[in-house]
Structures are given as C-alpha cells and as structure tokens.
Amino acid sequence: MAGLPQKGFEVSFDENNQEFSIVGSMRPERTEDLADCIKLFQTSARSVRGTLYVNVKRLVRLNNIAFRVLADLMVVACADHSGLRISVITSSVVGWSTRKFSSLRAVNDNIQVEQYDADFYPGQSFVEDSDIIALLRTQTKLTWRHERDLLPKHGLKAGMQVADICCGIGDFAVLLSKEFEPSRLVALDHSKPSLAYARTVASDFGIGGIEYIYGDAAEMLLEDDQFDFVTCRHSLQIFDRPERILKELFRICKPGGRVYVTNEKNSHCLGEPRGESIQWTYNEVARMLAHFNHDIEIGPKSRRLMLDTGFSEVRMESFMVTNMDGDPQDFADIITAWRDLFAGKMTQLRGDDEAFVSRFRQGFDDHIFAALHAKGYAGWPIWVASGTKPL
Ligand SMILES: C[S@@+](CC[C@H](N)C(=O)[O-])C[C@H]1O[C@@H](n2cnc3c(N)ncnc32)[C@H](O)[C@@H]1O
C-alpha cells in the first residue's frame, strides 16, 4: 500500500484490492497542487487488471478544481487502457458524493458508482426499521438499572468526553447525559428514523448538547483519539465483522481512555415454568440470526475480541435482566417485541414453514407466561466488556 499525505487529505493505493483511496478534504487552489495525487492515480490505473476501485467513502469535501481533475483522470484512464473499468465507491454518509460522481457514467459507461452502504449489512433493514423503536426503548429502560451502577466501575466519570456508537434511538445517550454530565456527548447511528426520533426525544425533554450524527460505525468520519469513553451497546452482534467496528471504536478513543461494549448470548435466555420450550426457541433465535449473518451469541466472546483489537486491562462481567427487576410487564413487552420481529418478519424472509413458526412463537409466549406468572422467573443475560486503549 502506497500512501501520500497531502494538505487536508491523504491518497493511497492498495495493490491487493486494486483500490485507490482518498480520505479527508480535497480543496486545492490550482491543479498543480494535486501533482502527487495525479501521479499516483496514473501509476495505479496502469497497474490494475479489470476493475480499479476508487474509494471516496471518507472524502468529506471536494471543490470543483479537484472534481475536474479526478473526473479527467478516470475518463482518460478508461480511454487509454482498454478493458479498464472504474468503480467509484461512495457513502450515503457523505451526501453529495454519489450524485456528483454518478455524472461520470454519462461520459464513459465503464465508470460505475456504487454507494457501499445502500444495502451493506445482511439483515440491516431489521434494525434500521422504525418498528424497532418501541423495542429499544423498553430494553434500555430495563438494562439501565444495571448499567447505571456498572458504568463507573468500567471507567466512566462525570465530565468526560463520551461517544455512543450505534446509539439507536438515543435513550442511553439521554440517560448518560443526565446521570454523568459529560463535557461532550456524540451519539452516532446509521438509521435515519432512529436519529430523528432521538432528536425529538432530546428536545422534548429539554436535553441539549447531544451531537446526533448520521454515520457508519465501520467508517466513521470522527477523528482519532477524541473520546475518554466510547460505548457501543447491543450492536457488535449485528455486524458480520464486529472486529471492524471495534477497530473504529479503538481509533476514536483517546490513549488511556476506555471502550465499553454490551452484547448478548440469546440462547442463554431462560424462564420457568415451561423452561424447555423457552430454551428451544432461543436456540432457534441464535440459528435464525446466524442465517442473517448476525452473531447474537457474541457476549462471552467479547473479551477475546477486545484483546485481539489491542485493548488492555479488559474487564468483563455479565448481568441478568429479569422479570423481578421492576414491573414484570416491561419484561413481557420486550419478549412480545422479539416474538413479533423474530417469529414474524424474519421467519417470512427465511421461508420457514407453519409448524416451525408455531413452535417458535410458543417459546416466546411461554417466556411471557413465565415473566407474568406469580411464581415465575424469566431472564435475559447480557455481557459487559470494557478495555483501555494503551498509552
Ligand atoms: C440492536 S440496535 C442497538 C441500539 C442501541 N445501542 C441500544 O442499545 O438501544 C443496533 C443499532 O445499530 C445501528 N446500526 C446498524 N448498522 C450500523 C452502522 N453501520 N453504523 C452505525 N449504526 C449502525 C442500528 O441502526 C441500530 O440502531
């Protein structure tokens, strides 16, 4: 990989992936200011076979001089090297880029533009759907009782600079803001409905100062070494490559700061009475999510994942949300929302037959029964892990 730092931006070429990348803000005053970038592009284009990928996912600004230079380079490269195709990889996070680069298709149809996060994680639609809002609200209400006490043990102190990545509907950020009064609080998510909801809740409750950001946790535009405490809850389990997200959490954390993650192991949900039926259903939940490339069993793997990312002083523990934590109906509401999601939309998409769906639903109904039973017990276990970014 060859890299060239320039004023405000960096260009590099990765030979293995045939990928030319530009990161940062490209605003030259004259074409000559881009001489090194032009040279690197031309040598890169000469060295590839088939498709050259031009990655502009993290190119946040581009003036007209720079756009014209890039456009010319791509058009000329396609004309000079027969058989060369160029695929420009943009991101929805940088709104203008897909529109702008798409105009090049009209000039040369060997130039394609692909918005990489239009449909990028299998199963993404389940978590970006506005239906998930009620579920996330109830989940956070129940987990907060435990996490409020756990967070200081994992290093959170008042007045810190904090980021909550994959913040969902922002309830956790609001609770953090009230309880720990951070000096800066950024909450990032890739769901526009969830962020819109988060902004409304914060304004309805008169909570100012939370910076809600639309972004991709795997390619954040946030700078390195910014935060004392970075949280990412119930989200590593929905990515097919959680290590990519952890790398980003590590990057934005200050040296000496800590990253805090929570994850589940769904097959360990439990309840009595009707334990067997409940157990069967949650084993099936894990299998179903694996089908959509989500690892809902990631909880106990968090320690290894954090150590592999480079964190030190990894601290890990688990807690169990139960029907005895407060109003049992709250617990039952979570299970009802899971039932409607897993035994509804997801079974339809996987093409499950009626007999399976009926047994699958029954396990959730039995879990609700256990939660609401006068002598029943129902639980949802969660693993918390945190680690320090070494100095
Ligand atoms: C299971 S929810 C958890 C939300 C929140 N942390 C909570 O505990 O309530 C997962 C969240 O990850 C978000 N998400 C999924 N892919 C993302 C991505 N690539 N970048 C940022 N957020 C993403 C979803 O929109 C969703 O809000």
mmCIF file with all atom_site columns, C-alpha atoms in Angstrom, residues 199-308:
data_model
loop_
_atom_site.group_PDB
_atom_site.id
_atom_site.type_symbol
_atom_site.label_atom_id
_atom_site.label_alt_id
_atom_site.label_comp_id
_atom_site.label_asym_id
_atom_site.label_entity_id
_atom_site.label_seq_id
_atom_site.pdbx_PDB_ins_code
_atom_site.Cartn_x
_atom_site.Cartn_y
_atom_site.Cartn_z
_atom_site.occupancy
_atom_site.B_iso_or_equiv
_atom_site.pdbx_formal_charge
_atom_site.auth_seq_id
_atom_site.auth_comp_id
_atom_site.auth_asym_id
_atom_site.auth_atom_id
_atom_site.pdbx_PDB_model_num
ATOM 1   C CA . ARG A 1 199 ? -33.511 14.314  18.338 1.00 0.00 ? 199 ARG A CA 1
ATOM 2   C CA . THR A 1 200 ? -37.224 14.719  19.109 1.00 0.00 ? 200 THR A CA 1
ATOM 3   C CA . VAL A 1 201 ? -36.922 12.948  22.468 1.00 0.00 ? 201 VAL A CA 1
ATOM 4   C CA . ALA A 1 202 ? -33.921 15.077  23.469 1.00 0.00 ? 202 ALA A CA 1
ATOM 5   C CA . SER A 1 203 ? -35.700 18.278  22.549 1.00 0.00 ? 203 SER A CA 1
ATOM 6   C CA . ASP A 1 204 ? -38.989 17.204  24.208 1.00 0.00 ? 204 ASP A CA 1
ATOM 7   C CA . PHE A 1 205 ? -37.122 16.535  27.438 1.00 0.00 ? 205 PHE A CA 1
ATOM 8   C CA . GLY A 1 206 ? -35.097 19.733  27.137 1.00 0.00 ? 206 GLY A CA 1
ATOM 9   C CA . ILE A 1 207 ? -31.796 17.868  26.876 1.00 0.00 ? 207 ILE A CA 1
ATOM 10  C CA . GLY A 1 208 ? -29.387 19.959  24.846 1.00 0.00 ? 208 GLY A CA 1
ATOM 11  C CA . GLY A 1 209 ? -25.820 19.327  23.847 1.00 0.00 ? 209 GLY A CA 1
ATOM 12  C CA . ILE A 1 210 ? -26.025 15.776  22.452 1.00 0.00 ? 210 ILE A CA 1
ATOM 13  C CA . GLU A 1 211 ? -24.457 15.724  18.984 1.00 0.00 ? 211 GLU A CA 1
ATOM 14  C CA . TYR A 1 212 ? -26.520 13.222  16.987 1.00 0.00 ? 212 TYR A CA 1
ATOM 15  C CA . ILE A 1 213 ? -24.581 12.123  13.926 1.00 0.00 ? 213 ILE A CA 1
ATOM 16  C CA . TYR A 1 214 ? -25.577 10.041  10.925 1.00 0.00 ? 214 TYR A CA 1
ATOM 17  C CA . GLY A 1 215 ? -22.691 7.723   10.152 1.00 0.00 ? 215 GLY A CA 1
ATOM 18  C CA . ASP A 1 216 ? -21.378 4.243   9.592  1.00 0.00 ? 216 ASP A CA 1
ATOM 19  C CA . ALA A 1 217 ? -19.730 2.731   12.649 1.00 0.00 ? 217 ALA A CA 1
ATOM 20  C CA . ALA A 1 218 ? -17.284 0.881   10.407 1.00 0.00 ? 218 ALA A CA 1
ATOM 21  C CA . GLU A 1 219 ? -16.119 4.047   8.614  1.00 0.00 ? 219 GLU A CA 1
ATOM 22  C CA . MET A 1 220 ? -16.638 6.936   10.990 1.00 0.00 ? 220 MET A CA 1
ATOM 23  C CA . LEU A 1 221 ? -15.766 10.456  9.974  1.00 0.00 ? 221 LEU A CA 1
ATOM 24  C CA . LEU A 1 222 ? -14.867 11.208  13.614 1.00 0.00 ? 222 LEU A CA 1
ATOM 25  C CA . GLU A 1 223 ? -11.186 11.950  14.157 1.00 0.00 ? 223 GLU A CA 1
ATOM 26  C CA . ASP A 1 224 ? -8.687  9.734   16.007 1.00 0.00 ? 224 ASP A CA 1
ATOM 27  C CA . ASP A 1 225 ? -8.070  9.928   19.784 1.00 0.00 ? 225 ASP A CA 1
ATOM 28  C CA . GLN A 1 226 ? -11.099 12.094  20.658 1.00 0.00 ? 226 GLN A CA 1
ATOM 29  C CA . PHE A 1 227 ? -13.040 10.457  23.475 1.00 0.00 ? 227 PHE A CA 1
ATOM 30  C CA . ASP A 1 228 ? -12.365 9.390   27.067 1.00 0.00 ? 228 ASP A CA 1
ATOM 31  C CA . PHE A 1 229 ? -15.146 6.816   26.997 1.00 0.00 ? 229 PHE A CA 1
ATOM 32  C CA . VAL A 1 230 ? -16.729 5.135   23.976 1.00 0.00 ? 230 VAL A CA 1
ATOM 33  C CA . THR A 1 231 ? -19.798 2.926   24.275 1.00 0.00 ? 231 THR A CA 1
ATOM 34  C CA . CYS A 1 232 ? -21.344 0.522   21.777 1.00 0.00 ? 232 CYS A CA 1
ATOM 35  C CA . ARG A 1 233 ? -24.288 -1.461  23.086 1.00 0.00 ? 233 ARG A CA 1
ATOM 36  C CA . HIS A 1 234 ? -26.043 -4.491  21.597 1.00 0.00 ? 234 HIS A CA 1
ATOM 37  C CA . SER A 1 235 ? -24.576 -3.697  18.226 1.00 0.00 ? 235 SER A CA 1
ATOM 38  C CA . LEU A 1 236 ? -21.384 -5.680  17.582 1.00 0.00 ? 236 LEU A CA 1
ATOM 39  C CA . GLN A 1 237 ? -23.750 -8.646  17.370 1.00 0.00 ? 237 GLN A CA 1
ATOM 40  C CA . ILE A 1 238 ? -25.482 -7.289  14.281 1.00 0.00 ? 238 ILE A CA 1
ATOM 41  C CA . PHE A 1 239 ? -22.356 -6.930  12.133 1.00 0.00 ? 239 PHE A CA 1
ATOM 42  C CA . ASP A 1 240 ? -20.900 -9.760  10.173 1.00 0.00 ? 240 ASP A CA 1
ATOM 43  C CA . ARG A 1 241 ? -17.418 -8.414  11.011 1.00 0.00 ? 241 ARG A CA 1
ATOM 44  C CA . PRO A 1 242 ? -17.563 -6.933  14.559 1.00 0.00 ? 242 PRO A CA 1
ATOM 45  C CA . GLU A 1 243 ? -13.777 -6.589  14.628 1.00 0.00 ? 243 GLU A CA 1
ATOM 46  C CA . ARG A 1 244 ? -14.067 -3.756  12.086 1.00 0.00 ? 244 ARG A CA 1
ATOM 47  C CA . ILE A 1 245 ? -16.303 -1.785  14.425 1.00 0.00 ? 245 ILE A CA 1
ATOM 48  C CA . LEU A 1 246 ? -14.055 -2.465  17.407 1.00 0.00 ? 246 LEU A CA 1
ATOM 49  C CA . LYS A 1 247 ? -11.105 -1.136  15.420 1.00 0.00 ? 247 LYS A CA 1
ATOM 50  C CA . GLU A 1 248 ? -13.028 2.090   14.820 1.00 0.00 ? 248 GLU A CA 1
ATOM 51  C CA . LEU A 1 249 ? -14.058 2.368   18.493 1.00 0.00 ? 249 LEU A CA 1
ATOM 52  C CA . PHE A 1 250 ? -10.380 1.906   19.398 1.00 0.00 ? 250 PHE A CA 1
ATOM 53  C CA . ARG A 1 251 ? -9.336  4.572   16.876 1.00 0.00 ? 251 ARG A CA 1
ATOM 54  C CA . ILE A 1 252 ? -11.632 7.336   18.159 1.00 0.00 ? 252 ILE A CA 1
ATOM 55  C CA . CYS A 1 253 ? -10.842 6.586   21.829 1.00 0.00 ? 253 CYS A CA 1
ATOM 56  C CA . LYS A 1 254 ? -8.051  8.627   23.455 1.00 0.00 ? 254 LYS A CA 1
ATOM 57  C CA . PRO A 1 255 ? -4.959  6.708   24.594 1.00 0.00 ? 255 PRO A CA 1
ATOM 58  C CA . GLY A 1 256 ? -5.701  5.885   28.224 1.00 0.00 ? 256 GLY A CA 1
ATOM 59  C CA . GLY A 1 257 ? -9.464  6.070   27.566 1.00 0.00 ? 257 GLY A CA 1
ATOM 60  C CA . ARG A 1 258 ? -11.837 3.130   27.667 1.00 0.00 ? 258 ARG A CA 1
ATOM 61  C CA . VAL A 1 259 ? -14.253 1.429   25.280 1.00 0.00 ? 259 VAL A CA 1
ATOM 62  C CA . TYR A 1 260 ? -17.348 -0.230  26.745 1.00 0.00 ? 260 TYR A CA 1
ATOM 63  C CA . VAL A 1 261 ? -19.466 -2.772  24.845 1.00 0.00 ? 261 VAL A CA 1
ATOM 64  C CA . THR A 1 262 ? -22.504 -4.845  25.767 1.00 0.00 ? 262 THR A CA 1
ATOM 65  C CA . ASN A 1 263 ? -23.625 -7.959  23.929 1.00 0.00 ? 263 ASN A CA 1
ATOM 66  C CA . GLU A 1 264 ? -25.987 -10.863 24.316 1.00 0.00 ? 264 GLU A CA 1
ATOM 67  C CA . LYS A 1 265 ? -25.935 -14.627 24.122 1.00 0.00 ? 265 LYS A CA 1
ATOM 68  C CA . ASN A 1 266 ? -29.531 -15.167 23.200 1.00 0.00 ? 266 ASN A CA 1
ATOM 69  C CA . SER A 1 267 ? -29.513 -18.926 23.561 1.00 0.00 ? 267 SER A CA 1
ATOM 70  C CA . HIS A 1 268 ? -28.992 -18.333 27.295 1.00 0.00 ? 268 HIS A CA 1
ATOM 71  C CA . CYS A 1 269 ? -32.316 -16.565 27.762 1.00 0.00 ? 269 CYS A CA 1
ATOM 72  C CA . LEU A 1 270 ? -34.291 -18.598 30.249 1.00 0.00 ? 270 LEU A CA 1
ATOM 73  C CA . GLY A 1 271 ? -37.503 -18.936 32.182 1.00 0.00 ? 271 GLY A CA 1
ATOM 74  C CA . GLU A 1 272 ? -39.531 -21.166 34.454 1.00 0.00 ? 272 GLU A CA 1
ATOM 75  C CA . PRO A 1 273 ? -42.114 -22.649 34.204 1.00 0.00 ? 273 PRO A CA 1
ATOM 76  C CA . ARG A 1 274 ? -42.019 -24.052 30.629 1.00 0.00 ? 274 ARG A CA 1
ATOM 77  C CA . GLY A 1 275 ? -38.221 -23.894 30.554 1.00 0.00 ? 275 GLY A CA 1
ATOM 78  C CA . GLU A 1 276 ? -37.768 -26.462 27.798 1.00 0.00 ? 276 GLU A CA 1
ATOM 79  C CA . SER A 1 277 ? -39.953 -24.738 25.267 1.00 0.00 ? 277 SER A CA 1
ATOM 80  C CA . ILE A 1 278 ? -38.277 -21.402 26.060 1.00 0.00 ? 278 ILE A CA 1
ATOM 81  C CA . GLN A 1 279 ? -34.818 -22.930 25.656 1.00 0.00 ? 279 GLN A CA 1
ATOM 82  C CA . TRP A 1 280 ? -35.718 -24.480 22.302 1.00 0.00 ? 280 TRP A CA 1
ATOM 83  C CA . THR A 1 281 ? -36.960 -21.175 20.915 1.00 0.00 ? 281 THR A CA 1
ATOM 84  C CA . TYR A 1 282 ? -33.898 -19.172 21.943 1.00 0.00 ? 282 TYR A CA 1
ATOM 85  C CA . ASN A 1 283 ? -31.558 -21.776 20.472 1.00 0.00 ? 283 ASN A CA 1
ATOM 86  C CA . GLU A 1 284 ? -33.520 -21.263 17.264 1.00 0.00 ? 284 GLU A CA 1
ATOM 87  C CA . VAL A 1 285 ? -33.204 -17.462 17.585 1.00 0.00 ? 285 VAL A CA 1
ATOM 88  C CA . ALA A 1 286 ? -29.425 -17.819 17.530 1.00 0.00 ? 286 ALA A CA 1
ATOM 89  C CA . ARG A 1 287 ? -29.628 -20.070 14.465 1.00 0.00 ? 287 ARG A CA 1
ATOM 90  C CA . MET A 1 288 ? -32.003 -17.716 12.720 1.00 0.00 ? 288 MET A CA 1
ATOM 91  C CA . LEU A 1 289 ? -29.820 -14.673 13.272 1.00 0.00 ? 289 LEU A CA 1
ATOM 92  C CA . ALA A 1 290 ? -26.763 -16.601 12.101 1.00 0.00 ? 290 ALA A CA 1
ATOM 93  C CA . HIS A 1 291 ? -28.734 -17.166 8.892  1.00 0.00 ? 291 HIS A CA 1
ATOM 94  C CA . PHE A 1 292 ? -28.840 -13.349 8.509  1.00 0.00 ? 292 PHE A CA 1
ATOM 95  C CA . ASN A 1 293 ? -25.132 -13.109 9.421  1.00 0.00 ? 293 ASN A CA 1
ATOM 96  C CA . HIS A 1 294 ? -25.740 -11.712 12.905 1.00 0.00 ? 294 HIS A CA 1
ATOM 97  C CA . ASP A 1 295 ? -23.933 -13.346 15.820 1.00 0.00 ? 295 ASP A CA 1
ATOM 98  C CA . ILE A 1 296 ? -26.388 -12.896 18.682 1.00 0.00 ? 296 ILE A CA 1
ATOM 99  C CA . GLU A 1 297 ? -24.179 -15.247 20.719 1.00 0.00 ? 297 GLU A CA 1
ATOM 100 C CA . ILE A 1 298 ? -21.255 -12.826 20.831 1.00 0.00 ? 298 ILE A CA 1
ATOM 101 C CA . GLY A 1 299 ? -21.479 -11.851 24.552 1.00 0.00 ? 299 GLY A CA 1
ATOM 102 C CA . PRO A 1 300 ? -18.890 -14.223 26.032 1.00 0.00 ? 300 PRO A CA 1
ATOM 103 C CA . LYS A 1 301 ? -16.603 -13.721 23.021 1.00 0.00 ? 301 LYS A CA 1
ATOM 104 C CA . SER A 1 302 ? -16.206 -10.020 23.857 1.00 0.00 ? 302 SER A CA 1
ATOM 105 C CA . ARG A 1 303 ? -13.045 -10.495 25.938 1.00 0.00 ? 303 ARG A CA 1
ATOM 106 C CA . ARG A 1 304 ? -11.192 -12.172 23.082 1.00 0.00 ? 304 ARG A CA 1
ATOM 107 C CA . LEU A 1 305 ? -12.440 -9.617  20.560 1.00 0.00 ? 305 LEU A CA 1
ATOM 108 C CA . MET A 1 306 ? -11.259 -6.734  22.726 1.00 0.00 ? 306 MET A CA 1
ATOM 109 C CA . LEU A 1 307 ? -7.839  -8.253  23.393 1.00 0.00 ? 307 LEU A CA 1
ATOM 110 C CA . ASP A 1 308 ? -7.403  -9.007  19.684 1.00 0.00 ? 308 ASP A CA 1
#
